[in-house]
PDB file of C-alpha atoms in Angstrom:
ATOM      1  CA  MET V   1     -48.606   2.499  -2.240  1.00  0.00           C
ATOM      2  CA  ASP V   2     -49.901   1.741  -5.707  1.00  0.00           C
ATOM      3  CA  ALA V   3     -52.939   3.957  -5.350  1.00  0.00           C
ATOM      4  CA  ALA V   4     -50.868   6.816  -3.938  1.00  0.00           C
ATOM      5  CA  GLU V   5     -48.651   7.089  -7.001  1.00  0.00           C
ATOM      6  CA  PRO V   6     -50.887   7.453 -10.089  1.00  0.00           C
ATOM      7  CA  GLY V   7     -48.898  10.435 -11.361  1.00  0.00           C
ATOM      8  CA  LEU V   8     -45.661   8.488 -11.071  1.00  0.00           C
ATOM      9  CA  GLU V   9     -47.030   5.521 -13.007  1.00  0.00           C
ATOM     10  CA  ARG V  10     -48.462   7.846 -15.657  1.00  0.00           C
ATOM     11  CA  SER V  11     -45.086   9.577 -16.026  1.00  0.00           C
ATOM     12  CA  MET V  12     -43.364   6.263 -16.645  1.00  0.00           C
ATOM     13  CA  ALA V  13     -45.867   5.258 -19.311  1.00  0.00           C
ATOM     14  CA  GLU V  14     -45.593   8.604 -21.062  1.00  0.00           C
ATOM     15  CA  SER V  15     -41.797   8.579 -21.097  1.00  0.00           C
ATOM     16  CA  ALA V  16     -41.431   4.991 -22.275  1.00  0.00           C
ATOM     17  CA  PRO V  17     -41.935   3.833 -25.843  1.00  0.00           C
ATOM     18  CA  THR V  18     -45.322   2.300 -26.573  1.00  0.00           C
ATOM     19  CA  ARG V  19     -45.126  -1.479 -26.641  1.00  0.00           C
ATOM     20  CA  GLU V  20     -48.770  -2.393 -26.496  1.00  0.00           C
ATOM     21  CA  ASP V  21     -48.241  -5.199 -28.999  1.00  0.00           C
ATOM     22  CA  ALA V  22     -45.143  -6.591 -27.251  1.00  0.00           C
ATOM     23  CA  PRO V  23     -45.234 -10.175 -25.949  1.00  0.00           C
ATOM     24  CA  PRO V  24     -46.393 -10.415 -22.332  1.00  0.00           C
ATOM     25  CA  PRO V  25     -43.450 -10.180 -19.930  1.00  0.00           C
ATOM     26  CA  LEU V  26     -44.265 -13.504 -18.272  1.00  0.00           C
ATOM     27  CA  LEU V  27     -44.128 -15.457 -21.526  1.00  0.00           C
ATOM     28  CA  GLY V  28     -42.437 -18.756 -20.650  1.00  0.00           C
ATOM     29  CA  VAL V  29     -42.754 -18.429 -16.886  1.00  0.00           C
ATOM     30  CA  HIS V  30     -44.657 -21.710 -16.633  1.00  0.00           C
ATOM     31  CA  SER V  31     -42.126 -23.496 -18.823  1.00  0.00           C
ATOM     32  CA  VAL V  32     -39.530 -23.115 -16.057  1.00  0.00           C
ATOM     33  CA  ASP V  33     -39.213 -26.195 -13.880  1.00  0.00           C
ATOM     34  CA  TRP V  34     -39.877 -24.396 -10.604  1.00  0.00           C
ATOM     35  CA  SER V  35     -40.081 -27.730  -8.762  1.00  0.00           C
ATOM     36  CA  ARG V  36     -36.269 -27.799  -8.861  1.00  0.00           C
ATOM     37  CA  ARG V  37     -35.834 -24.232  -7.612  1.00  0.00           C
ATOM     38  CA  TYR V  38     -36.409 -23.566  -3.942  1.00  0.00           C
ATOM     39  CA  ASP V  39     -37.186 -20.022  -2.870  1.00  0.00           C
ATOM     40  CA  CYS V  40     -35.987 -18.430   0.376  1.00  0.00           C
ATOM     41  CA  SER V  41     -39.145 -19.552   2.202  1.00  0.00           C
ATOM     42  CA  GLY V  42     -38.575 -23.165   1.192  1.00  0.00           C
ATOM     43  CA  GLY V  43     -41.300 -23.278  -1.472  1.00  0.00           C
ATOM     44  CA  THR V  44     -41.111 -24.397  -5.082  1.00  0.00           C
ATOM     45  CA  ASP V  45     -44.476 -23.306  -6.460  1.00  0.00           C
ATOM     46  CA  ARG V  46     -45.268 -19.799  -5.180  1.00  0.00           C
ATOM     47  CA  VAL V  47     -42.960 -17.596  -7.303  1.00  0.00           C
ATOM     48  CA  PRO V  48     -44.736 -18.086 -10.674  1.00  0.00           C
ATOM     49  CA  VAL V  49     -48.117 -17.608  -8.984  1.00  0.00           C
ATOM     50  CA  LEU V  50     -46.954 -14.352  -7.415  1.00  0.00           C
ATOM     51  CA  LEU V  51     -45.474 -13.101 -10.692  1.00  0.00           C
ATOM     52  CA  ASP V  52     -48.846 -13.787 -12.329  1.00  0.00           C
ATOM     53  CA  ARG V  53     -50.572 -11.734  -9.624  1.00  0.00           C
ATOM     54  CA  VAL V  54     -48.187  -8.808 -10.188  1.00  0.00           C
ATOM     55  CA  TRP V  55     -48.814  -8.824 -13.944  1.00  0.00           C
ATOM     56  CA  SER V  56     -52.581  -9.158 -13.599  1.00  0.00           C
ATOM     57  CA  GLY V  57     -52.800  -6.457 -10.924  1.00  0.00           C
ATOM     58  CA  THR V  58     -54.400  -8.895  -8.467  1.00  0.00           C
ATOM     59  CA  ASP V  59     -53.258  -7.782  -4.994  1.00  0.00           C
ATOM     60  CA  THR V  60     -50.013  -6.462  -6.477  1.00  0.00           C
ATOM     61  CA  VAL V  61     -48.744  -5.022  -3.194  1.00  0.00           C
ATOM     62  CA  GLY V  62     -49.243  -8.283  -1.326  1.00  0.00           C
ATOM     63  CA  ALA V  63     -47.693 -10.293  -4.139  1.00  0.00           C
ATOM     64  CA  LEU V  64     -44.614  -8.059  -4.259  1.00  0.00           C
ATOM     65  CA  ASP V  65     -44.215  -8.155  -0.479  1.00  0.00           C
ATOM     66  CA  GLU V  66     -44.238 -11.939  -0.593  1.00  0.00           C
ATOM     67  CA  LEU V  67     -41.782 -11.981  -3.513  1.00  0.00           C
ATOM     68  CA  TYR V  68     -39.373  -9.935  -1.407  1.00  0.00           C
ATOM     69  CA  GLU V  69     -39.429 -12.638   1.257  1.00  0.00           C
ATOM     70  CA  ARG V  70     -39.141 -15.484  -1.230  1.00  0.00           C
ATOM     71  CA  LEU V  71     -36.486 -14.026  -3.530  1.00  0.00           C
ATOM     72  CA  VAL V  72     -34.347 -11.480  -1.634  1.00  0.00           C
ATOM     73  CA  PRO V  73     -35.034 -11.403   2.137  1.00  0.00           C
ATOM     74  CA  GLU V  74     -32.706  -9.958   4.737  1.00  0.00           C
ATOM     75  CA  HIS V  75     -30.018 -12.424   5.834  1.00  0.00           C
ATOM     76  CA  GLY V  76     -30.761 -13.866   9.249  1.00  0.00           C
ATOM     77  CA  ILE V  77     -27.167 -13.649  10.500  1.00  0.00           C
ATOM     78  CA  CYS V  78     -25.494 -10.631   8.899  1.00  0.00           C
ATOM     79  CA  THR V  79     -26.419  -7.427   7.125  1.00  0.00           C
ATOM     80  CA  ALA V  80     -26.872  -8.852   3.650  1.00  0.00           C
ATOM     81  CA  VAL V  81     -29.503  -9.970   1.160  1.00  0.00           C
ATOM     82  CA  CYS V  82     -30.222 -13.684   0.858  1.00  0.00           C
ATOM     83  CA  VAL V  83     -30.858 -15.525  -2.419  1.00  0.00           C
ATOM     84  CA  ARG V  84     -31.622 -19.102  -3.435  1.00  0.00           C
ATOM     85  CA  ASP V  85     -32.253 -21.182  -6.590  1.00  0.00           C
ATOM     86  CA  ALA V  86     -35.532 -19.436  -7.454  1.00  0.00           C
ATOM     87  CA  THR V  87     -33.978 -15.969  -7.444  1.00  0.00           C
ATOM     88  CA  PRO V  88     -31.972 -16.147 -10.696  1.00  0.00           C
ATOM     89  CA  ALA V  89     -34.854 -18.020 -12.345  1.00  0.00           C
ATOM     90  CA  ALA V  90     -37.176 -15.104 -11.530  1.00  0.00           C
ATOM     91  CA  VAL V  91     -34.809 -12.323 -12.651  1.00  0.00           C
ATOM     92  CA  PRO V  92     -35.668 -12.351 -16.399  1.00  0.00           C
ATOM     93  CA  PHE V  93     -39.371 -12.030 -15.595  1.00  0.00           C
ATOM     94  CA  LEU V  94     -38.777  -9.220 -13.091  1.00  0.00           C
ATOM     95  CA  VAL V  95     -36.735  -7.368 -15.730  1.00  0.00           C
ATOM     96  CA  ARG V  96     -39.494  -7.675 -18.314  1.00  0.00           C
ATOM     97  CA  LEU V  97     -42.147  -6.614 -15.813  1.00  0.00           C
ATOM     98  CA  ALA V  98     -40.083  -3.575 -14.814  1.00  0.00           C
ATOM     99  CA  GLN V  99     -39.640  -2.565 -18.451  1.00  0.00           C
ATOM    100  CA  ASP V 100     -43.194  -3.104 -19.689  1.00  0.00           C
ATOM    101  CA  VAL V 101     -45.436  -0.018 -19.716  1.00  0.00           C
ATOM    102  CA  ARG V 102     -48.456  -2.258 -19.102  1.00  0.00           C
ATOM    103  CA  THR V 103     -47.207  -3.616 -15.753  1.00  0.00           C
ATOM    104  CA  PRO V 104     -49.132  -2.371 -12.707  1.00  0.00           C
ATOM    105  CA  SER V 105     -46.831  -0.765 -10.120  1.00  0.00           C
ATOM    106  CA  ARG V 106     -43.730  -0.787 -12.287  1.00  0.00           C
ATOM    107  CA  ASP V 107     -41.773   1.336  -9.818  1.00  0.00           C
ATOM    108  CA  ARG V 108     -42.353  -1.196  -7.047  1.00  0.00           C
ATOM    109  CA  VAL V 109     -41.281  -4.025  -9.355  1.00  0.00           C
ATOM    110  CA  MET V 110     -38.117  -2.039 -10.071  1.00  0.00           C
ATOM    111  CA  GLU V 111     -37.509  -1.663  -6.335  1.00  0.00           C
ATOM    112  CA  LEU V 112     -37.644  -5.442  -5.996  1.00  0.00           C
ATOM    113  CA  LEU V 113     -35.301  -5.852  -8.953  1.00  0.00           C
ATOM    114  CA  MET V 114     -32.856  -3.400  -7.365  1.00  0.00           C
ATOM    115  CA  ARG V 115     -32.775  -5.624  -4.277  1.00  0.00           C
ATOM    116  CA  VAL V 116     -31.419  -8.342  -6.546  1.00  0.00           C
ATOM    117  CA  VAL V 117     -28.874  -5.821  -7.846  1.00  0.00           C
ATOM    118  CA  ASP V 118     -27.933  -5.065  -4.214  1.00  0.00           C
ATOM    119  CA  ALA V 119     -27.237  -8.747  -3.613  1.00  0.00           C
ATOM    120  CA  VAL V 120     -25.190  -9.136  -6.809  1.00  0.00           C
ATOM    121  CA  ASP V 121     -23.181  -6.004  -6.043  1.00  0.00           C
ATOM    122  CA  GLU V 122     -22.477  -7.055  -2.483  1.00  0.00           C
ATOM    123  CA  GLY V 123     -21.437 -10.575  -3.448  1.00  0.00           C
ATOM    124  CA  PRO V 124     -21.437 -13.614  -1.164  1.00  0.00           C
ATOM    125  CA  VAL V 125     -20.946 -12.667   2.488  1.00  0.00           C
ATOM    126  CA  GLU V 126     -22.307 -15.635   4.423  1.00  0.00           C
ATOM    127  CA  PRO V 127     -23.893 -18.949   3.410  1.00  0.00           C
ATOM    128  CA  CYS V 128     -27.531 -18.758   2.401  1.00  0.00           C
ATOM    129  CA  PHE V 129     -29.479 -21.750   3.701  1.00  0.00           C
ATOM    130  CA  GLY V 130     -26.242 -23.658   4.257  1.00  0.00           C
ATOM    131  CA  VAL V 131     -24.900 -22.992   0.742  1.00  0.00           C
ATOM    132  CA  TRP V 132     -22.276 -20.442  -0.297  1.00  0.00           C
ATOM    133  CA  PRO V 133     -24.403 -18.402  -2.741  1.00  0.00           C
ATOM    134  CA  ASP V 134     -21.762 -17.440  -5.328  1.00  0.00           C
ATOM    135  CA  VAL V 135     -23.324 -19.624  -8.041  1.00  0.00           C
ATOM    136  CA  TRP V 136     -26.802 -18.166  -7.462  1.00  0.00           C
ATOM    137  CA  LEU V 137     -25.460 -14.609  -7.445  1.00  0.00           C
ATOM    138  CA  THR V 138     -23.429 -15.228 -10.603  1.00  0.00           C
ATOM    139  CA  ARG V 139     -26.543 -16.536 -12.331  1.00  0.00           C
ATOM    140  CA  CYS V 140     -28.458 -13.446 -11.192  1.00  0.00           C
ATOM    141  CA  GLY V 141     -25.744 -11.232 -12.681  1.00  0.00           C
ATOM    142  CA  GLN V 142     -25.797 -13.180 -15.937  1.00  0.00           C
ATOM    143  CA  ALA V 143     -29.597 -12.971 -16.121  1.00  0.00           C
ATOM    144  CA  LEU V 144     -29.433  -9.192 -15.631  1.00  0.00           C
ATOM    145  CA  CYS V 145     -26.957  -8.975 -18.522  1.00  0.00           C
ATOM    146  CA  GLU V 146     -28.834 -11.247 -20.858  1.00  0.00           C
ATOM    147  CA  THR V 147     -32.405 -10.006 -20.450  1.00  0.00           C
ATOM    148  CA  ARG V 148     -33.296  -7.145 -22.795  1.00  0.00           C
ATOM    149  CA  ALA V 149     -30.359  -4.887 -21.931  1.00  0.00           C
ATOM    150  CA  GLU V 150     -31.176  -2.803 -25.007  1.00  0.00           C
ATOM    151  CA  GLU V 151     -34.383  -1.656 -23.278  1.00  0.00           C
ATOM    152  CA  TRP V 152     -32.389  -0.153 -20.411  1.00  0.00           C
ATOM    153  CA  PHE V 153     -30.204   1.737 -22.877  1.00  0.00           C
ATOM    154  CA  ALA V 154     -33.311   3.048 -24.639  1.00  0.00           C
ATOM    155  CA  LEU V 155     -34.593   4.254 -21.277  1.00  0.00           C
ATOM    156  CA  LEU V 156     -31.374   6.242 -20.708  1.00  0.00           C
ATOM    157  CA  ASP V 157     -32.215   8.379 -23.746  1.00  0.00           C
ATOM    158  CA  GLU V 158     -35.970   8.612 -23.254  1.00  0.00           C
ATOM    159  CA  GLU V 159     -36.447   8.975 -19.485  1.00  0.00           C
ATOM    160  CA  PRO V 160     -36.436  12.562 -18.152  1.00  0.00           C
ATOM    161  CA  ASP V 161     -36.354  11.491 -14.502  1.00  0.00           C
ATOM    162  CA  PRO V 162     -32.727  10.960 -13.383  1.00  0.00           C
ATOM    163  CA  HIS V 163     -33.899   8.761 -10.513  1.00  0.00           C
ATOM    164  CA  ARG V 164     -35.097   6.123 -12.974  1.00  0.00           C
ATOM    165  CA  ARG V 165     -32.059   6.551 -15.223  1.00  0.00           C
ATOM    166  CA  TRP V 166     -29.756   5.961 -12.261  1.00  0.00           C
ATOM    167  CA  ARG V 167     -31.516   2.715 -11.421  1.00  0.00           C
ATOM    168  CA  ALA V 168     -31.033   1.449 -14.971  1.00  0.00           C
ATOM    169  CA  LEU V 169     -27.410   2.630 -14.945  1.00  0.00           C
ATOM    170  CA  ARG V 170     -26.729   0.938 -11.632  1.00  0.00           C
ATOM    171  CA  LEU V 171     -28.273  -2.308 -12.840  1.00  0.00           C
ATOM    172  CA  LEU V 172     -26.125  -2.265 -15.991  1.00  0.00           C
ATOM    173  CA  ALA V 173     -22.969  -1.253 -14.127  1.00  0.00           C
ATOM    174  CA  VAL V 174     -23.337  -3.953 -11.467  1.00  0.00           C
ATOM    175  CA  ALA V 175     -24.214  -6.655 -14.015  1.00  0.00           C
ATOM    176  CA  ALA V 176     -21.475  -5.810 -16.543  1.00  0.00           C
ATOM    177  CA  PRO V 177     -18.682  -8.015 -15.117  1.00  0.00           C
ATOM    178  CA  PHE V 178     -20.890 -11.076 -15.525  1.00  0.00           C
ATOM    179  CA  ASN V 179     -20.887 -10.956 -19.326  1.00  0.00           C
ATOM    180  CA  GLY V 180     -17.191 -10.327 -19.850  1.00  0.00           C
ATOM    181  CA  GLY V 181     -17.479  -6.538 -19.800  1.00  0.00           C
ATOM    182  CA  GLY V 182     -19.609  -6.141 -22.906  1.00  0.00           C
ATOM    183  CA  LEU V 183     -22.081  -3.951 -21.053  1.00  0.00           C
ATOM    184  CA  ALA V 184     -19.219  -1.766 -19.817  1.00  0.00           C
ATOM    185  CA  LEU V 185     -18.166  -1.028 -23.377  1.00  0.00           C
ATOM    186  CA  TRP V 186     -21.780  -0.390 -24.351  1.00  0.00           C
ATOM    187  CA  LEU V 187     -22.102   2.065 -21.455  1.00  0.00           C
ATOM    188  CA  TRP V 188     -18.970   3.857 -22.623  1.00  0.00           C
ATOM    189  CA  ARG V 189     -20.298   4.176 -26.160  1.00  0.00           C
ATOM    190  CA  SER V 190     -23.546   5.449 -24.683  1.00  0.00           C
ATOM    191  CA  ALA V 191     -21.576   8.085 -22.762  1.00  0.00           C
ATOM    192  CA  LEU V 192     -19.981   9.306 -25.988  1.00  0.00           C
ATOM    193  CA  ASP V 193     -23.489   9.690 -27.441  1.00  0.00           C
ATOM    194  CA  ALA V 194     -24.883  11.565 -24.422  1.00  0.00           C
ATOM    195  CA  SER V 195     -27.127  14.476 -25.321  1.00  0.00           C
ATOM    196  CA  ASP V 196     -26.094  16.753 -22.432  1.00  0.00           C
ATOM    197  CA  ALA V 197     -23.548  17.131 -19.639  1.00  0.00           C
ATOM    198  CA  GLU V 198     -25.843  15.577 -17.038  1.00  0.00           C
ATOM    199  CA  ARG V 199     -26.306  12.354 -18.991  1.00  0.00           C
ATOM    200  CA  LEU V 200     -22.602  12.360 -19.866  1.00  0.00           C
ATOM    201  CA  ALA V 201     -21.650  12.479 -16.186  1.00  0.00           C
ATOM    202  CA  GLU V 202     -24.107   9.707 -15.292  1.00  0.00           C
ATOM    203  CA  ARG V 203     -22.875   7.381 -18.014  1.00  0.00           C
ATOM    204  CA  VAL V 204     -19.178   8.011 -17.406  1.00  0.00           C
ATOM    205  CA  ILE V 205     -19.683   7.106 -13.739  1.00  0.00           C
ATOM    206  CA  ALA V 206     -21.606   3.933 -14.655  1.00  0.00           C
ATOM    207  CA  ALA V 207     -19.079   2.901 -17.337  1.00  0.00           C
ATOM    208  CA  ALA V 208     -16.136   3.250 -14.956  1.00  0.00           C
ATOM    209  CA  PHE V 209     -17.913   1.251 -12.244  1.00  0.00           C
ATOM    210  CA  ALA V 210     -18.848  -1.407 -14.801  1.00  0.00           C
ATOM    211  CA  ALA V 211     -15.170  -1.759 -15.787  1.00  0.00           C
ATOM    212  CA  ARG V 212     -13.860  -1.882 -12.209  1.00  0.00           C
ATOM    213  CA  GLY V 213     -12.642  -5.490 -12.417  1.00  0.00           C
ATOM    214  CA  ASP V 214     -13.464  -8.153  -9.846  1.00  0.00           C
ATOM    215  CA  PRO V 215     -17.048  -7.331  -8.818  1.00  0.00           C
ATOM    216  CA  TRP V 216     -16.642  -8.944  -5.409  1.00  0.00           C
ATOM    217  CA  ASP V 217     -13.523  -7.330  -4.022  1.00  0.00           C
ATOM    218  CA  ARG V 218     -14.115  -7.015  -0.319  1.00  0.00           C
ATOM    219  CA  ARG V 219     -15.243  -3.519   0.591  1.00  0.00           C
ATOM    220  CA  ASP V 220     -12.373  -2.912   3.026  1.00  0.00           C
ATOM    221  CA  GLU V 221      -9.877  -3.717   0.262  1.00  0.00           C
ATOM    222  CA  GLU V 222     -11.391  -1.917  -2.700  1.00  0.00           C
ATOM    223  CA  GLU V 223      -9.988   1.362  -3.948  1.00  0.00           C
ATOM    224  CA  ASP V 224     -11.617   4.565  -2.737  1.00  0.00           C
ATOM    225  CA  TRP V 225     -12.822   5.605  -6.191  1.00  0.00           C
ATOM    226  CA  ILE V 226     -14.854   2.408  -6.540  1.00  0.00           C
ATOM    227  CA  GLY V 227     -16.663   3.118  -3.297  1.00  0.00           C
ATOM    228  CA  LEU V 228     -17.283   6.699  -4.405  1.00  0.00           C
ATOM    229  CA  LEU V 229     -18.890   5.571  -7.673  1.00  0.00           C
ATOM    230  CA  ARG V 230     -20.913   2.871  -5.901  1.00  0.00           C
ATOM    231  CA  GLU V 231     -22.230   5.453  -3.454  1.00  0.00           C
ATOM    232  CA  TRP V 232     -23.196   7.847  -6.256  1.00  0.00           C
ATOM    233  CA  LEU V 233     -24.995   5.146  -8.235  1.00  0.00           C
ATOM    234  CA  GLY V 234     -26.798   3.999  -5.105  1.00  0.00           C
ATOM    235  CA  VAL V 235     -28.357   7.365  -4.339  1.00  0.00           C
ATOM    236  CA  ALA V 236     -31.401   6.403  -6.402  1.00  0.00           C
ATOM    237  CA  ASP V 237     -31.984   3.466  -4.080  1.00  0.00           C
ATOM    238  CA  SER V 238     -31.805   5.353  -0.802  1.00  0.00           C
ATOM    239  CA  VAL V 239     -34.914   5.142   1.326  1.00  0.00           C
ATOM    240  CA  GLN V 240     -37.357   7.342  -0.548  1.00  0.00           C
ATOM    241  CA  ASP V 241     -39.464   9.939   1.234  1.00  0.00           C
ATOM    242  CA  ARG V 242     -42.889   9.305  -0.233  1.00  0.00           C
ATOM    243  CA  LEU V 243     -43.972  12.859   0.606  1.00  0.00           C
ATOM    244  CA  GLY V 244     -41.232  14.342  -1.537  1.00  0.00           C
ATOM    245  CA  GLU V 245     -38.747  13.511  -4.227  1.00  0.00           C
ATOM    246  CA  PRO V 246     -35.907  11.018  -3.811  1.00  0.00           C
ATOM    247  CA  PRO V 247     -32.556  12.396  -2.661  1.00  0.00           C
ATOM    248  CA  TYR V 248     -30.209  13.670  -5.333  1.00  0.00           C
ATOM    249  CA  PRO V 249     -26.437  14.124  -5.152  1.00  0.00           C
ATOM    250  CA  SER V 250     -25.181  17.681  -5.173  1.00  0.00           C
ATOM    251  CA  PRO V 251     -23.464  19.077  -8.276  1.00  0.00           C
ATOM    252  CA  GLU V 252     -20.196  18.849  -6.349  1.00  0.00           C
ATOM    253  CA  GLN V 253     -20.731  15.143  -5.612  1.00  0.00           C
ATOM    254  CA  THR V 254     -21.521  14.471  -9.256  1.00  0.00           C
ATOM    255  CA  THR V 255     -18.466  16.392 -10.435  1.00  0.00           C
ATOM    256  CA  GLU V 256     -16.250  14.534  -7.947  1.00  0.00           C
ATOM    257  CA  ALA V 257     -17.600  11.131  -8.975  1.00  0.00           C
ATOM    258  CA  ALA V 258     -17.349  11.885 -12.712  1.00  0.00           C
ATOM    259  CA  GLY V 259     -13.772  13.113 -12.252  1.00  0.00           C
ATOM    260  CA  ALA V 260     -12.812   9.947 -10.365  1.00  0.00           C
ATOM    261  CA  ALA V 261     -14.456   7.855 -13.078  1.00  0.00           C
ATOM    262  CA  LEU V 262     -12.543   9.595 -15.877  1.00  0.00           C
ATOM    263  CA  ARG V 263      -9.231   9.197 -14.022  1.00  0.00           C
ATOM    264  CA  ASN V 264      -9.792   5.470 -13.554  1.00  0.00           C
ATOM    265  CA  LEU V 265     -11.204   4.392 -16.907  1.00  0.00           C
ATOM    266  CA  PRO V 266      -9.178   1.456 -18.251  1.00  0.00           C
ATOM    267  CA  GLU V 267      -6.960   2.048 -21.287  1.00  0.00           C
ATOM    268  CA  TRP V 268      -8.987  -0.362 -23.427  1.00  0.00           C
ATOM    269  CA  MET V 269     -11.995   1.885 -22.934  1.00  0.00           C
ATOM    270  CA  ALA V 270     -10.632   5.426 -23.300  1.00  0.00           C
ATOM    271  CA  ASP V 271      -7.295   7.013 -24.084  1.00  0.00           C
ATOM    272  CA  ALA V 272      -5.934   9.945 -22.092  1.00  0.00           C
ATOM    273  CA  ASP V 273      -6.878  12.538 -24.731  1.00  0.00           C
ATOM    274  CA  THR V 274     -10.520  11.407 -24.758  1.00  0.00           C
ATOM    275  CA  ALA V 275     -10.717  11.448 -20.963  1.00  0.00           C
ATOM    276  CA  GLU V 276      -9.243  14.956 -20.894  1.00  0.00           C
ATOM    277  CA  ALA V 277     -11.702  16.199 -23.529  1.00  0.00           C
ATOM    278  CA  LEU V 278     -14.653  14.799 -21.576  1.00  0.00           C
ATOM    279  CA  THR V 279     -13.331  16.395 -18.395  1.00  0.00           C
ATOM    280  CA  ASP V 280     -13.392  19.754 -20.157  1.00  0.00           C
ATOM    281  CA  LEU V 281     -16.965  19.149 -21.321  1.00  0.00           C
ATOM    282  CA  LEU V 282     -18.110  18.394 -17.800  1.00  0.00           C
ATOM    283  CA  ARG V 283     -16.425  21.521 -16.458  1.00  0.00           C
ATOM    284  CA  GLU V 284     -18.289  23.595 -19.029  1.00  0.00           C
ATOM    285  CA  GLY V 285     -21.681  22.037 -18.267  1.00  0.00           C
ATOM    286  CA  ALA V 286     -21.695  20.983 -14.643  1.00  0.00           C
ATOM    287  CA  PRO V 287     -24.850  19.082 -13.590  1.00  0.00           C
ATOM    288  CA  VAL V 288     -27.360  21.216 -11.708  1.00  0.00           C
ATOM    289  CA  GLY V 289     -28.651  20.350  -8.259  1.00  0.00           C
ATOM    290  CA  ARG V 290     -32.293  19.683  -7.509  1.00  0.00           C
ATOM    291  CA  GLU V 291     -34.201  20.914  -4.510  1.00  0.00           C
ATOM    292  CA  ARG V 292     -36.550  18.532  -2.764  1.00  0.00           C
ATOM    293  CA  THR V 293     -40.137  19.535  -3.388  1.00  0.00           C
ATOM    294  CA  GLU V 294     -43.382  18.192  -2.077  1.00  0.00           C
ATOM    295  CA  ALA V 295     -45.095  15.807  -4.448  1.00  0.00           C
ATOM    296  CA  SER V 296     -48.121  17.221  -6.173  1.00  0.00           C
TER     297      SER V 296
END
């Protein structure tokens, strides 16, 4: 998969700021006491080795496949993602790898990171390895909040590909409740600074989802608008057709989701006049749809 996507990797490097002199993303990985953190395969020593292989480009595909199984495998009993002690410990390093322009196969690293986001968003469903995983998932959410969030916000301005922006937005929106809502407010301020109607719609949707309240309300009890925003933000993580572009929501879906977001923003975030003004802006510059095209 790595060799089949050189244009994609090149696009990411060109759109991201140059950080050739930045500290390596795995700085400190061997200072973590991994012997106290079991992964989902029962090991305590493989995760740092695999992270090293990803960074060095040594069998990156194999290393990432094994990290999936050790950090976020499918649950053996129900449709859910499993986590264990090693997962939150690995999150800061996955974030830095996904952000660093020097990382081989950054898109695949981001896919792995979004699996962690899936687990945090879903919340605890069943015990993982005999333990109710709420503490592990909370620590994952906190790590997502606390690891270089400013880099994701920079990406929102610099990245022309909405698919990658949506992944960053979804990560921030899912993680926001785990730092007291600070990221939600930051997303809202980012929405007010949006350079066009498309970015405005994206950020309004993410800000409203970030401010939704209890992140682990059971799905059958949550309000319809929350599910609508979750579905919109998750489009970027649908199964991607490698012969074409990822699926995009229609302009109508985006307009519907942005409207629901504006109607449900909390009062501490936006007053009625501001929400009405933004609604007018979105009506004037509705996001355009994108047709699927074969990859060049």
